[in-house]
Amino acid sequence: MRKYLLKRVFYMLLTLFLVATITFFLMKLMPGTPYSNQEKMTPQQIKIMNEQYGLNKPVWLQYLIYLGGMLHGDLGTSFQYSNQPVSYLISSRIGASAQLGLQAMIFGVLVGIIIGSFAAINRNTWIDTLCTVLSIIGKSVPNFVLAVLLQFYIALKLGWFPIADWGGFSYTVLPTIALGVGPLAETARFIRTGMVDVLSSDYIELARAKGLTKFGIVYHHALRNSLIPLVTLIGPYTVALMTGSMVIENIFSIPGIGEQFVKSITTNDYPTIMGVTMLFSAGLVVVILLTDIVYGIIDPRIRLSGNGD
Amino acid sequence: MAERILDVKNLEINFHTYAGDVKAIRDVSFHLDKGETLAIVGESGSGKSVTTKSLMGLLANNAEVVGGSIMYHDQDILKKSEKEMQNIRGKDIAMIFQDPMTSLDPTMKIGQQIAEPLMKHKKMEKKKAWAQALDILKLVGIVDPEKRINEYPHQFSGGMRQRIVIAIALVCYPEILIADEPTTALDVTIQAQILDLMKELQSKIETSIIFITHDLGVVAGMADRVAVMYAGKIVEYGTVDEIFYNPQHPYTWGLLNSMPTLSSTLLEAIPGTPPDLLDPPKGDAFAARSAYAMKIDVEKEPPFFKVSDTHYAATWLLHPDAPKVTPPTEIVRRQKLFAKMSANKSVKA
Amino acid sequence: MEEKIKLSPDSFEALPKAEELDNEKIAAPSLTFVQDAWRRLKMNKGAFISLWIIVLMIVVAFGSSFFIDHASLVKSAPNYANLPAKIPGVPINGFNGKLKVSGEWVDEYKQNNIPSGKYFVLGTDYLGRSLAERIIYGTKVSLIVALVATFFDLTIGVAYGIISGWKGGRVDNVMQRIIEIISSVPSLVIVVLMLLVLKPGMTSIIAAIAISSWTTMARMIRAETLQLKSQEYVLAARSLGESAPKIAWKHLVPNLSSIIIIQTMYTIPTAIFFEAFLSFIGIGISAPETSLGVLLNDGQKNFQFLPYQMWYPAIVLCVLMIAFNLLGDGLRDAFDPKTRR
């Protein structure tokens, strides 16, 4: 187990190193200077700026400086907001993004489990059809379309929730729904398929032969067995939430990482782009490692063999 | 005469499929007395598993009972609601499944899986149910049960798992135990152990067993009576001696002929395959594969002809007008033995 | 009682042997794997309708290339700006040139002095360009993106998976690590990086998809190849000395086909979403070029007053996504023997 973990952490760090390297050199290939939106700069000013950001040094030195800085949490300085370190930019915005992401994940997974198991238990009835239709729509309607519709009809027309901005819980409701519908639909479909499979397995037949009630069978046997594999989806969900945050935060004007990322892209603020890229990658790698470990803990079959490989 | 606890009469079950209705069970009748073991023998697809699932009320969704009755004591199981069946299943009628590798919940400790029926039917608390689970684990011969009760199914071998499945079935001391090919998925050496265990437990727990198998060899040591099924019908039934030593139906001859014995040098397979039950043949379903088929066999279904008080067979060969045929040599040998046995018996009597 | 059955003596004549073969006859029609899958797909109404919707969209989107020229698509005509939908002969508010302005239906065509013969079936955008034409063109862009994603799935994804699974050992290990690294970066980040290096537009979207879309396919194919590799018929082919590419083509690909088809059906909506998403946040295809994402972005700005400008492209995009998802589900159910009943 220990050896396995060490190996995994090593691969994790290797991955992040490669991502950092590739991102760094891609940024160097970028056309456009970081100052293209600051109009009418004299060559003199540009030279000063280059010196200030260390852009006059050879590329390999810049690379080493960047890597060195990253080791103690220094991600460079933003081009967009003069003199603001990227790490500060990120840390001041990560709270909103994390809260939104977590809420959306919990909302999506919980509601998805309920809908999915409901559909599986009532397989081939109108309930099943309804749940399937809902999850197909949830999967197919892009979250940014849904966000605009929610914002207009629920917030603006009905006035139930604030239209945009970030404040108390009521501000989070609509973005959470818009962001969570994707994972919700995916969970519902996943649980439904899994549970239909489980319900037709021999051990469920044995449970029925024991005389257990329908509820007992679902609660004690079917649910547990179909929930365990759901853990493997947390990784992909994290990706979907990171992606979604870029557009949802934008629509609802939430001061989060995703919104910052889009801003940085449009302003060629590449220290920030790199910083956020590293953050997203690191977040994803850590989530994948954690879910693998959790999977090993909750599935007795993997627990014994000691590793999830 | 022993008390009759189960009486199946004229059971008919259809399966709805896209191609039409499969007539899986066609007019099946049999009964089970207290304390006896009835073996239902037949090749795959003959309807033996479907029959037992109907006893448990566990038929698939696309199955429909078209006719007949299943009397358990004085109540018709077919007329019971799902809720009422839940109170019978696992308590009065329990079942052992074919494949021990897949019939245990992989994510639940085996102790809990054994305790579940007790908590449901005997309204026991968890602690007490686990204590009883421990007892039954000892009974089915699990070594070191105190430790193993906390383990998960994947930590057990196939034979051990089948012992656990048996423990689950017997934990409420059911009146009827249905064993659906309980040894088919196991190694031959383990098979014998499981069969011995079942016999031993039968006497301890005083349960009646319906034993489903395609393997006549297993039947000989286990059963009191045997029913031979073919294409959704029972074609012959009688005591184990009658079926083994005085078989009358050509299908039973075929089965016995394809079973290895000490004296046989050549095993004979039954040619062909069972008929398609979407459109069952008009007369004797076995006629098409039988070397003894007669014209009447494809025209009219044979009724049961009585051979003895306990022995009936549905074949036109038993009709008084039918020509006398000579069964395969192995069967003739057996019938000679049978004649000797009954002669001995009457002498003693 | 059996004695009572009186039968004619000839009833007991032995049957001629020839009838022995009769029982081999099977009453149910036998179906090949593909026929069986097709039958089940046809029974799945949602999937079948989706198939036709997709075919229709492909025909309209690509057929329109002959009628809609690029020049008129990007040329603005300010005097026709923001006209609502008008279909002659349809007297439904919203489709007759009328628009709800502060609670009342106003004939925008009359107000803007549009010549009486002129009409736009889905209205116009803020620059007076026909929305219908732009939506059709946008659909074409989405379908092209889908096509490209499918292409990379089928080439890189399948080949990578088969090679990785077939070679095994060190090669497999290295190839899997590479996939792991690619998928450790959210694919949208990859797309963004590509967009920065190349210029925003179709090429960079395609490049980004080429890098990130095939990993799932490769993983699934690898897992399946590992299983197939140990199957008897593959072992037989190997021991008979067939070359690896031949085995892959003759034995592996046919057996992988259902997974390939199903996975492709899931890649397509993801790719379509990608394009719309990027164009929506303004880093994909950008004006005056058009795609469904661009149209949604334009429409969103005027949503409060001219909701149709967002609704129409949104509906087309959603229908496209739903159709591919439903067809994907239908194909999965049709090909997956586990769900056979």
XYZ file of C-alpha atoms in Angstrom, chain A residues 123-124 198 201-217 219-226 228 297-305, chain B residues 53 56-59 82-83 85-87 89-91 93-97 99 102-108 112-114 116-117 120-121 152 154-155 165 168:
76
model
C -37.571 0.150 -14.895
C -39.628 0.307 -18.087
C -27.026 -5.041 -10.182
C -27.502 -10.103 -10.658
C -27.579 -13.402 -8.821
C -27.016 -11.922 -5.395
C -30.104 -9.757 -5.751
C -32.049 -12.875 -6.693
C -30.680 -14.493 -3.553
C -31.695 -11.434 -1.552
C -35.190 -11.795 -2.969
C -35.138 -15.482 -2.113
C -34.372 -14.469 1.471
C -37.715 -12.713 1.522
C -36.332 -9.204 1.861
C -38.642 -6.344 0.940
C -38.116 -4.365 -2.227
C -36.851 -1.436 -0.186
C -34.507 -3.664 1.808
C -33.035 -5.121 -1.349
C -31.163 -0.079 0.233
C -28.928 -2.832 1.566
C -27.706 -4.484 -1.611
C -28.410 -2.638 -4.854
C -27.581 0.909 -3.788
C -24.257 0.113 -2.191
C -23.096 -1.957 -5.114
C -24.054 0.592 -7.714
C -19.170 2.299 -5.361
C -11.222 1.813 0.870
C -14.903 1.393 0.104
C -14.713 -1.623 -2.196
C -13.798 -4.682 -0.127
C -12.591 -6.544 -3.197
C -9.838 -4.005 -3.794
C -9.132 -3.462 -0.129
C -7.694 -6.901 0.353
C -5.266 -6.848 -2.551
C -38.663 -20.175 -9.527
C -40.598 -19.089 -4.906
C -42.613 -16.472 -6.752
C -39.388 -15.316 -8.384
C -40.342 -15.598 -12.035
C -45.721 -10.134 -3.359
C -45.868 -9.048 0.295
C -44.599 -14.211 -0.669
C -41.879 -12.193 1.043
C -42.952 -13.765 4.323
C -39.483 -16.856 0.963
C -36.415 -17.576 3.032
C -38.531 -18.672 5.986
C -39.220 -22.110 1.320
C -35.572 -21.348 0.746
C -33.345 -21.716 -2.243
C -29.753 -22.512 -3.089
C -28.510 -21.122 -6.361
C -23.334 -20.289 -9.006
C -22.026 -14.636 -8.125
C -24.813 -15.273 -5.679
C -23.265 -13.490 -2.692
C -23.257 -9.714 -2.378
C -19.584 -8.764 -2.907
C -19.772 -5.696 -0.684
C -21.403 -7.179 2.394
C -24.627 -9.919 7.720
C -25.751 -11.830 4.642
C -26.561 -14.855 6.776
C -30.455 -10.916 7.125
C -33.187 -13.586 6.885
C -36.383 -10.152 8.597
C -38.373 -13.255 9.513
C -16.271 -10.716 2.407
C -14.202 -12.824 -2.374
C -12.108 -14.128 0.492
C -25.156 -19.954 0.402
C -28.180 -18.546 4.251
